Amino acid sequence: MTVAPGRSPRSSAELIRAEEPVLAHNYHPLPVVVARAEGAWVEDVEGRRYLDLLAGYSALNFGHRHPALTEAAHRQLDRLTLTSRAFHHDRLAAFAESLAALTGLDMVLPMNTGAEAVESGIKVARKWAYDVKGVAPDRATVVVAADNFHGRTTTVVGFSTDETARAGFGPFTPGFRVVPYNDLAALDAAVDETTAAVLIEPIQGEAGVVIPDDGYLRGVRELTRRAGCLFVADEIQSGLGRTGRTLAVEHEGVVPDLVLLGKALGGGIVPVSAVVGRREVLRVLRPGEHGSTFGGNPLAAAVGSAVVELLGTGEFQRRAEEAGVILREGLSALVGKGVRGFRARGLWAGVDIEPALGTGRDISESLLREGVLVKDTHGSTIRLAPPLTVTDEDLHLALATLEKVLTAAS
Ligand SMILES: *Cc1c(COP(=O)(O)O)cnc(C)c1O
């Protein structure tokens, strides 16, 4: 058999079967084996093309292999990739300066994955509670929202309300209180003198792109200020252009004390995350108290800087807002035709399919067969998060394909 250069000698079916005995079964991927990608399109092992409407859960906000990002990575690969933080390197200052400037905050704590940024935010908030607020030792609490998704570490799943994420992984870290999302009265009741921080997603992604009422984020900001605790916004999925703003909190003109970033910060190339925040808060960390071997490494800093530079022009945020109108109009036209309802902001939508037409998984598999990649969240909800570089034509194609799949299922 002759194989095209760079093409796998094994078929999709063979590769899927080959994973089974050797790969932990912690995911249930759709049956597609991606071999290459560019922009909003991916190609499988057999050369079939698919429009990617998941974009790596927003890790690919700039599309696959954006030339400015791959170029920054290639250049850095040829110069310096890792020093550890035992030494300074020549890319870190510029990365931190530009990220602080982009977010309007003062200081950056670079990490790698989103879950690490969340863990780091929790540690910083606790340290701040003891050192600055004066909470009694080991008494600090963090208030979080029901249906949250903040990652998969033991501490983080400990305050999840998703049984699948929690069950079998205890015992869990104490010190968390869970309140309903989008409920300021419940939040007010849960906050007291032990509260280090309120940690929420400005829009709950995994929960199905749940957008709180207007005024909720402002309310959280006012409440936390009044109570003398920190507002920590997990913008790992909502941030960096997805909603039509650099940060989703900007829709309410709110500035949190700490913002958690990840996913798109690595340009779809390397894991890059960060806690970005006010100097009065982040300065509580002293040498040796927290760290990561790879956090802020030269390759990550080079790619992260290139990401920040792309966002600095505002063009991707504008594009998300503009293309988001097409997405919303298209979805509105499908309400009653297989779509029960949807929530959307910028280029991000949670779409509730009529349960009679199938689960979110069924619809995702039908869309896959028609050349469109999406991911279900819970029940009959699918999530759409195309790259911000998606064209109008591609969006129209995606919406027409969704209509076709829904019609066929009814
Ligand atoms: C994806 C995500 C995380 C976790 O990020 P990982 O890089 O997968 O650890 C945390 N918070 C939110 C809101 C996310 O969407």
Short mmCIF file of C-alpha atoms and ligand atoms in Angstrom, two decimals:
data_model
loop_
_atom_site.label_atom_id
_atom_site.label_comp_id
_atom_site.label_asym_id
_atom_site.label_seq_id
_atom_site.Cartn_x
_atom_site.Cartn_y
_atom_site.Cartn_z
CA MET A 1 0.00 0.00 0.00
CA THR A 2 1.34 3.45 -0.81
CA VAL A 3 0.69 6.12 1.75
CA ALA A 4 0.72 9.84 1.08
CA PRO A 5 3.47 11.71 2.94
CA GLY A 6 2.46 12.33 6.54
CA ARG A 7 -0.64 10.18 6.17
CA SER A 8 -1.27 7.37 8.63
CA PRO A 9 -0.94 3.86 7.21
CA ARG A 10 -3.85 2.76 9.46
CA SER A 11 -7.50 3.55 8.83
CA SER A 12 -9.72 5.52 11.21
CA ALA A 13 -11.45 2.33 12.31
CA GLU A 14 -8.14 0.60 12.98
CA LEU A 15 -6.79 3.54 14.96
CA ILE A 16 -9.94 3.75 17.08
CA ARG A 17 -9.73 0.02 17.80
CA ALA A 18 -6.01 0.32 18.60
CA GLU A 19 -6.70 2.88 21.34
CA GLU A 20 -9.09 0.63 23.23
CA PRO A 21 -6.62 -1.67 25.08
CA VAL A 22 -3.90 0.93 25.71
CA LEU A 23 -5.64 4.20 26.45
CA ALA A 24 -7.49 5.01 29.68
CA HIS A 25 -11.19 5.30 28.93
CA ASN A 26 -11.73 8.71 30.51
CA TYR A 27 -13.19 10.12 27.27
CA HIS A 28 -15.82 8.94 24.82
CA PRO A 29 -14.73 10.69 21.60
CA LEU A 30 -16.85 10.95 18.50
CA PRO A 31 -15.69 8.39 15.92
CA VAL A 32 -13.45 10.65 13.87
CA VAL A 33 -9.65 10.45 13.70
CA VAL A 34 -8.21 13.83 12.86
CA ALA A 35 -4.89 13.91 11.06
CA ARG A 36 -4.45 17.54 9.99
CA ALA A 37 -6.19 20.88 10.21
CA GLU A 38 -6.12 24.47 9.08
CA GLY A 39 -8.31 27.36 10.17
CA ALA A 40 -11.81 26.14 10.94
CA TRP A 41 -11.42 22.87 9.05
CA VAL A 42 -9.96 19.51 10.03
CA GLU A 43 -9.25 16.47 7.90
CA ASP A 44 -9.43 12.86 9.03
CA VAL A 45 -7.14 9.95 8.24
CA GLU A 46 -9.10 9.12 5.07
CA GLY A 47 -8.98 12.73 3.87
CA ARG A 48 -12.61 13.60 4.76
CA ARG A 49 -13.02 17.25 5.78
CA TYR A 50 -15.03 18.57 8.73
CA LEU A 51 -15.95 22.05 9.90
CA ASP A 52 -14.78 22.36 13.51
CA LEU A 53 -17.47 24.03 15.61
CA LEU A 54 -15.94 23.01 18.91
CA ALA A 55 -12.51 24.59 18.47
CA GLY A 56 -10.96 22.57 21.28
CA TYR A 57 -13.45 23.96 23.81
CA SER A 58 -12.20 27.44 22.86
CA ALA A 59 -8.51 26.50 22.97
CA LEU A 60 -8.57 27.09 19.20
CA ASN A 61 -10.17 30.55 19.19
CA PHE A 62 -7.80 31.59 16.39
CA GLY A 63 -8.42 28.44 14.40
CA HIS A 64 -6.04 25.59 13.78
CA ARG A 65 -2.43 26.61 13.09
CA HIS A 66 -2.96 30.34 12.84
CA PRO A 67 0.16 31.47 10.90
CA ALA A 68 1.13 34.16 13.43
CA LEU A 69 0.99 31.60 16.22
CA THR A 70 2.79 28.73 14.50
CA GLU A 71 5.45 31.19 13.36
CA ALA A 72 5.98 32.43 16.91
CA ALA A 73 6.24 28.81 18.08
CA HIS A 74 8.66 27.78 15.33
CA ARG A 75 10.89 30.77 15.97
CA GLN A 76 10.99 30.04 19.68
CA LEU A 77 11.57 26.30 19.16
CA ASP A 78 14.76 27.16 17.33
CA ARG A 79 16.05 29.38 20.12
CA LEU A 80 15.02 28.35 23.66
CA THR A 81 12.21 26.13 24.97
CA LEU A 82 12.64 25.70 28.72
CA THR A 83 14.66 27.18 31.54
CA SER A 84 12.42 26.45 34.55
CA ARG A 85 11.79 29.44 36.80
CA ALA A 86 15.13 28.78 38.50
CA PHE A 87 16.47 31.28 35.96
CA HIS A 88 15.03 34.28 34.18
CA HIS A 89 14.44 34.04 30.44
CA ASP A 90 14.08 36.74 27.85
CA ARG A 91 10.42 36.15 26.89
CA LEU A 92 8.64 36.25 30.23
CA ALA A 93 8.62 39.98 31.02
CA ALA A 94 7.05 40.87 27.67
CA PHE A 95 4.41 38.14 28.02
CA ALA A 96 3.39 39.27 31.51
CA GLU A 97 3.41 42.97 30.56
CA SER A 98 1.26 42.41 27.50
CA LEU A 99 -1.21 40.10 29.27
CA ALA A 100 -1.60 42.51 32.18
CA ALA A 101 -2.15 45.37 29.73
CA LEU A 102 -4.69 43.36 27.70
CA THR A 103 -6.77 42.53 30.77
CA GLY A 104 -6.31 45.87 32.52
CA LEU A 105 -4.83 44.14 35.58
CA ASP A 106 -1.41 44.41 37.22
CA MET A 107 0.29 41.07 37.68
CA VAL A 108 0.50 37.62 36.13
CA LEU A 109 1.10 34.19 37.67
CA PRO A 110 1.83 31.89 34.71
CA MET A 111 0.80 28.25 34.85
CA ASN A 112 0.02 25.58 32.23
CA THR A 113 -3.43 24.03 32.33
CA GLY A 114 -6.72 25.61 33.25
CA ALA A 115 -7.17 23.43 36.32
CA GLU A 116 -3.79 24.63 37.57
CA ALA A 117 -4.85 28.23 37.13
CA VAL A 118 -7.96 27.47 39.20
CA GLU A 119 -5.90 25.74 41.90
CA SER A 120 -3.50 28.69 41.87
CA GLY A 121 -6.35 31.17 42.17
CA ILE A 122 -7.71 29.27 45.17
CA LYS A 123 -4.29 29.19 46.83
CA VAL A 124 -3.74 32.90 46.24
CA ALA A 125 -7.22 33.72 47.59
CA ARG A 126 -6.63 31.65 50.74
CA LYS A 127 -3.19 33.21 51.30
CA TRP A 128 -4.72 36.65 50.84
CA ALA A 129 -7.48 35.79 53.32
CA TYR A 130 -4.94 34.87 56.02
CA ASP A 131 -2.28 37.51 55.31
CA VAL A 132 -4.45 40.50 54.41
CA LYS A 133 -8.03 39.91 55.50
CA GLY A 134 -7.02 38.25 58.77
CA VAL A 135 -9.12 35.09 58.57
CA ALA A 136 -8.26 32.63 61.38
CA PRO A 137 -5.79 29.89 60.33
CA ASP A 138 -7.32 27.11 58.22
CA ARG A 139 -10.80 28.68 58.33
CA ALA A 140 -10.91 30.34 54.89
CA THR A 141 -13.86 29.49 52.64
CA VAL A 142 -14.43 29.90 48.92
CA VAL A 143 -17.96 30.26 47.59
CA VAL A 144 -18.67 28.63 44.21
CA ALA A 145 -21.72 28.11 42.03
CA ALA A 146 -23.71 24.94 41.38
CA ASP A 147 -23.18 23.39 37.94
CA ASN A 148 -19.70 24.89 37.79
CA PHE A 149 -16.88 23.50 35.72
CA HIS A 150 -13.41 24.49 36.88
CA GLY A 151 -11.35 21.45 35.88
CA ARG A 152 -10.52 17.96 37.09
CA THR A 153 -8.08 18.05 40.02
CA THR A 154 -9.19 16.52 43.32
CA THR A 155 -9.77 19.90 44.96
CA VAL A 156 -11.68 21.21 41.97
CA VAL A 157 -13.96 18.19 41.48
CA GLY A 158 -14.56 18.29 45.23
CA PHE A 159 -16.75 21.36 44.77
CA SER A 160 -18.33 20.20 41.52
CA THR A 161 -22.04 19.34 41.63
CA ASP A 162 -21.68 16.82 38.80
CA GLU A 163 -21.77 13.34 40.35
CA THR A 164 -19.92 11.80 37.40
CA ALA A 165 -17.03 14.16 37.99
CA ARG A 166 -16.97 13.57 41.79
CA ALA A 167 -18.07 10.07 42.60
CA GLY A 168 -15.22 7.78 43.57
CA PHE A 169 -12.62 10.51 43.98
CA GLY A 170 -13.10 11.62 47.58
CA PRO A 171 -12.20 12.57 50.24
CA PHE A 172 -12.23 16.17 49.12
CA THR A 173 -10.65 19.44 50.19
CA PRO A 174 -12.83 21.24 52.73
CA GLY A 175 -13.57 24.97 52.70
CA PHE A 176 -15.96 25.33 49.78
CA ARG A 177 -19.60 26.43 49.81
CA VAL A 178 -21.86 25.86 46.82
CA VAL A 179 -24.72 28.26 46.01
CA PRO A 180 -27.07 28.34 43.02
CA TYR A 181 -25.69 30.23 40.00
CA ASN A 182 -27.28 33.55 39.06
CA ASP A 183 -28.69 34.01 42.58
CA LEU A 184 -27.31 37.04 44.42
CA ALA A 185 -29.42 36.48 47.54
CA ALA A 186 -28.02 32.97 47.97
CA LEU A 187 -24.51 34.29 47.42
CA ASP A 188 -25.06 37.03 49.98
CA ALA A 189 -26.23 34.47 52.52
CA ALA A 190 -23.18 32.24 51.93
CA VAL A 191 -20.53 34.95 52.25
CA ASP A 192 -19.23 35.68 55.75
CA GLU A 193 -16.09 36.78 57.60
CA THR A 194 -14.32 33.52 56.59
CA THR A 195 -14.87 34.07 52.87
CA ALA A 196 -11.66 34.45 50.90
CA ALA A 197 -13.30 34.58 47.49
CA VAL A 198 -16.29 34.02 45.29
CA LEU A 199 -15.19 31.89 42.33
CA ILE A 200 -17.53 31.77 39.35
CA GLU A 201 -17.61 31.47 35.57
CA PRO A 202 -19.06 34.68 34.05
CA ILE A 203 -20.85 32.32 31.65
CA GLN A 204 -21.06 28.64 32.58
CA GLY A 205 -19.61 26.78 29.61
CA GLU A 206 -19.85 23.08 30.41
CA ALA A 207 -23.24 23.61 32.03
CA GLY A 208 -24.50 24.46 28.52
CA VAL A 209 -23.41 28.09 27.93
CA VAL A 210 -25.56 29.39 30.77
CA ILE A 211 -25.62 33.19 30.73
CA PRO A 212 -26.58 34.89 34.00
CA ASP A 213 -29.12 37.70 34.15
CA ASP A 214 -27.93 41.20 33.37
CA GLY A 215 -26.63 42.69 36.58
CA TYR A 216 -25.52 39.41 38.16
CA LEU A 217 -21.81 39.97 37.56
CA ARG A 218 -22.11 43.58 38.73
CA GLY A 219 -23.93 42.27 41.76
CA VAL A 220 -21.15 39.78 42.48
CA ARG A 221 -18.62 42.59 42.18
CA GLU A 222 -20.51 44.87 44.57
CA LEU A 223 -21.27 42.08 47.02
CA THR A 224 -17.65 40.88 47.20
CA ARG A 225 -16.37 44.43 47.60
CA ARG A 226 -18.84 45.08 50.41
CA ALA A 227 -18.04 41.76 52.09
CA GLY A 228 -14.30 42.32 51.79
CA CYS A 229 -13.59 39.17 49.79
CA LEU A 230 -12.17 38.56 46.33
CA PHE A 231 -14.07 38.11 43.10
CA VAL A 232 -12.31 35.42 41.06
CA ALA A 233 -13.62 35.03 37.51
CA ASP A 234 -12.86 31.78 35.71
CA GLU A 235 -12.57 33.04 32.12
CA ILE A 236 -10.70 29.97 30.91
CA GLN A 237 -13.43 29.23 28.34
CA SER A 238 -15.33 32.53 28.19
CA GLY A 239 -12.28 34.76 27.87
CA LEU A 240 -9.96 35.84 25.09
CA GLY A 241 -12.47 36.92 22.49
CA ARG A 242 -15.07 34.15 22.60
CA THR A 243 -18.01 36.33 23.67
CA GLY A 244 -17.15 39.37 21.57
CA ARG A 245 -15.04 40.94 24.33
CA THR A 246 -11.55 40.18 25.60
CA LEU A 247 -13.19 39.03 28.85
CA ALA A 248 -16.83 38.08 29.33
CA VAL A 249 -17.02 40.25 32.49
CA GLU A 250 -16.60 43.30 30.22
CA HIS A 251 -20.22 42.86 29.11
CA GLU A 252 -21.12 44.22 32.55
CA GLY A 253 -18.14 46.56 32.87
CA VAL A 254 -16.83 44.58 35.81
CA VAL A 255 -13.19 44.12 36.90
CA PRO A 256 -12.59 41.04 39.11
CA ASP A 257 -9.70 40.83 41.57
CA LEU A 258 -8.36 37.72 39.86
CA VAL A 259 -9.06 36.44 36.35
CA LEU A 260 -8.22 32.85 35.40
CA LEU A 261 -7.18 32.32 31.80
CA GLY A 262 -6.21 29.22 29.86
CA LYS A 263 -7.32 27.38 26.74
CA ALA A 264 -6.94 30.00 23.94
CA LEU A 265 -3.95 31.55 25.77
CA GLY A 266 -1.89 28.68 24.35
CA GLY A 267 -3.03 29.37 20.81
CA GLY A 268 -4.06 25.74 20.36
CA ILE A 269 -0.36 24.86 20.39
CA VAL A 270 0.82 24.43 23.98
CA PRO A 271 -0.99 24.54 27.32
CA VAL A 272 -0.67 28.06 28.73
CA SER A 273 -2.71 29.36 31.63
CA ALA A 274 -2.44 32.24 34.03
CA VAL A 275 -3.89 33.93 37.06
CA VAL A 276 -4.02 37.64 36.27
CA GLY A 277 -4.87 40.02 39.04
CA ARG A 278 -4.48 43.07 41.18
CA ARG A 279 -1.02 43.59 42.63
CA GLU A 280 -2.39 43.84 46.20
CA VAL A 281 -3.64 40.28 45.84
CA LEU A 282 -1.00 38.46 43.78
CA ARG A 283 1.84 39.93 45.81
CA VAL A 284 0.89 37.67 48.74
CA LEU A 285 2.91 34.87 47.11
CA ARG A 286 6.53 34.70 48.26
CA PRO A 287 9.37 32.64 46.72
CA GLY A 288 8.91 28.92 47.26
CA GLU A 289 5.23 29.09 48.15
CA HIS A 290 3.89 28.12 44.73
CA GLY A 291 5.20 27.22 41.31
CA SER A 292 5.36 25.00 38.26
CA THR A 293 8.33 23.66 36.31
CA PHE A 294 6.78 24.49 32.97
CA GLY A 295 4.76 27.56 34.01
CA GLY A 296 5.76 30.57 31.94
CA ASN A 297 8.33 28.63 29.90
CA PRO A 298 9.86 30.38 26.88
CA LEU A 299 7.78 28.52 24.29
CA ALA A 300 4.58 29.18 26.25
CA ALA A 301 5.52 32.83 26.71
CA ALA A 302 6.29 33.25 23.00
CA VAL A 303 2.98 31.69 21.94
CA GLY A 304 1.06 33.48 24.70
CA SER A 305 2.58 36.81 23.65
CA ALA A 306 1.53 36.16 20.05
CA VAL A 307 -2.01 35.36 21.25
CA VAL A 308 -2.14 38.60 23.25
CA GLU A 309 -0.86 40.49 20.21
CA LEU A 310 -3.67 39.08 18.05
CA LEU A 311 -6.23 40.11 20.67
CA GLY A 312 -4.64 43.53 21.04
CA THR A 313 -6.02 44.63 17.70
CA GLY A 314 -9.61 43.96 18.81
CA GLU A 315 -10.39 42.39 15.44
CA PHE A 316 -11.15 38.92 16.84
CA GLN A 317 -13.46 40.32 19.51
CA ARG A 318 -15.28 42.35 16.82
CA ARG A 319 -15.46 39.31 14.58
CA ALA A 320 -16.96 37.18 17.39
CA GLU A 321 -19.61 39.81 17.95
CA GLU A 322 -20.37 40.20 14.22
CA ALA A 323 -20.41 36.51 13.35
CA GLY A 324 -22.34 35.90 16.56
CA VAL A 325 -25.26 37.75 15.00
CA ILE A 326 -25.33 35.23 12.14
CA LEU A 327 -25.18 32.37 14.64
CA ARG A 328 -28.03 33.79 16.74
CA GLU A 329 -30.22 34.56 13.73
CA GLY A 330 -29.64 31.09 12.31
CA LEU A 331 -30.45 29.41 15.61
CA SER A 332 -33.55 31.59 16.11
CA ALA A 333 -34.85 30.34 12.77
CA LEU A 334 -34.48 26.74 14.01
CA VAL A 335 -36.46 27.26 17.21
CA GLY A 336 -39.56 25.12 16.89
CA LYS A 337 -37.90 23.15 14.07
CA GLY A 338 -35.98 20.79 16.30
CA VAL A 339 -34.39 23.42 18.52
CA ARG A 340 -36.23 23.94 21.80
CA GLY A 341 -34.19 26.97 22.79
CA PHE A 342 -30.65 28.30 22.92
CA ARG A 343 -28.36 30.68 24.76
CA ALA A 344 -25.68 32.57 22.85
CA ARG A 345 -23.17 35.31 23.34
CA GLY A 346 -20.59 36.19 20.71
CA LEU A 347 -19.54 33.03 18.90
CA TRP A 348 -20.65 30.73 21.68
CA ALA A 349 -23.96 28.94 21.95
CA GLY A 350 -25.63 26.21 23.97
CA VAL A 351 -28.41 24.71 21.89
CA ASP A 352 -31.17 22.60 23.46
CA ILE A 353 -32.39 20.08 20.91
CA GLU A 354 -35.94 18.70 21.27
CA PRO A 355 -35.29 15.60 23.39
CA ALA A 356 -37.59 13.53 21.14
CA LEU A 357 -35.04 14.00 18.32
CA GLY A 358 -32.27 12.34 20.31
CA THR A 359 -29.58 13.05 22.84
CA GLY A 360 -26.92 15.66 22.28
CA ARG A 361 -24.63 12.76 21.51
CA ASP A 362 -27.00 11.45 18.78
CA ILE A 363 -27.17 14.88 17.17
CA SER A 364 -23.38 15.28 17.41
CA GLU A 365 -22.92 11.93 15.63
CA SER A 366 -25.39 12.92 12.89
CA LEU A 367 -23.58 16.24 12.41
CA LEU A 368 -20.27 14.37 12.25
CA ARG A 369 -21.62 12.23 9.40
CA GLU A 370 -22.53 15.48 7.61
CA GLY A 371 -19.05 16.94 8.14
CA VAL A 372 -19.59 19.19 11.15
CA LEU A 373 -17.89 18.69 14.52
CA VAL A 374 -19.71 19.71 17.70
CA LYS A 375 -19.83 18.35 21.25
CA ASP A 376 -22.79 17.59 23.47
CA THR A 377 -22.85 18.84 27.05
CA HIS A 378 -25.71 17.43 29.11
CA GLY A 379 -28.87 15.68 27.95
CA SER A 380 -30.00 17.08 24.61
CA THR A 381 -27.81 20.16 24.64
CA ILE A 382 -25.01 20.73 22.15
CA ARG A 383 -22.43 23.44 22.35
CA LEU A 384 -21.19 25.53 19.42
CA ALA A 385 -17.92 27.42 19.69
CA PRO A 386 -16.46 27.87 16.22
CA PRO A 387 -13.02 29.41 15.80
CA LEU A 388 -13.34 33.21 15.80
CA THR A 389 -11.79 33.07 12.33
CA VAL A 390 -14.78 31.18 10.90
CA THR A 391 -16.18 32.72 7.70
CA ASP A 392 -19.80 33.76 7.16
CA GLU A 393 -20.08 31.03 4.50
CA ASP A 394 -18.86 28.36 6.91
CA LEU A 395 -21.33 29.51 9.56
CA HIS A 396 -24.19 29.41 7.07
CA LEU A 397 -23.05 25.93 6.04
CA ALA A 398 -23.00 24.82 9.68
CA LEU A 399 -26.51 26.17 10.30
CA ALA A 400 -27.85 24.56 7.11
CA THR A 401 -26.28 21.26 8.16
CA LEU A 402 -27.87 21.51 11.59
CA GLU A 403 -31.24 22.17 9.95
CA LYS A 404 -30.75 19.15 7.68
CA VAL A 405 -29.86 16.88 10.60
CA LEU A 406 -32.81 18.09 12.69
CA THR A 407 -35.23 17.66 9.78
CA ALA A 408 -33.96 14.14 9.15
CA ALA A 409 -34.37 13.29 12.85
CA SER A 410 -37.97 14.53 13.12
C1 LIG B 1 -11.63 23.89 30.48
C2 LIG B 1 -11.90 24.65 31.70
C3 LIG B 1 -11.11 24.51 32.85
C4 LIG B 1 -10.00 23.50 32.96
O1 LIG B 1 -9.00 23.67 32.00
P1 LIG B 1 -7.99 22.45 31.68
O2 LIG B 1 -6.96 23.09 30.81
O3 LIG B 1 -8.79 21.40 30.97
O4 LIG B 1 -7.45 22.00 32.98
C5 LIG B 1 -11.40 25.31 33.94
N1 LIG B 1 -12.41 26.19 33.91
C6 LIG B 1 -13.19 26.35 32.82
C7 LIG B 1 -14.28 27.36 32.84
C8 LIG B 1 -12.97 25.57 31.68
O5 LIG B 1 -13.78 25.70 30.63
#
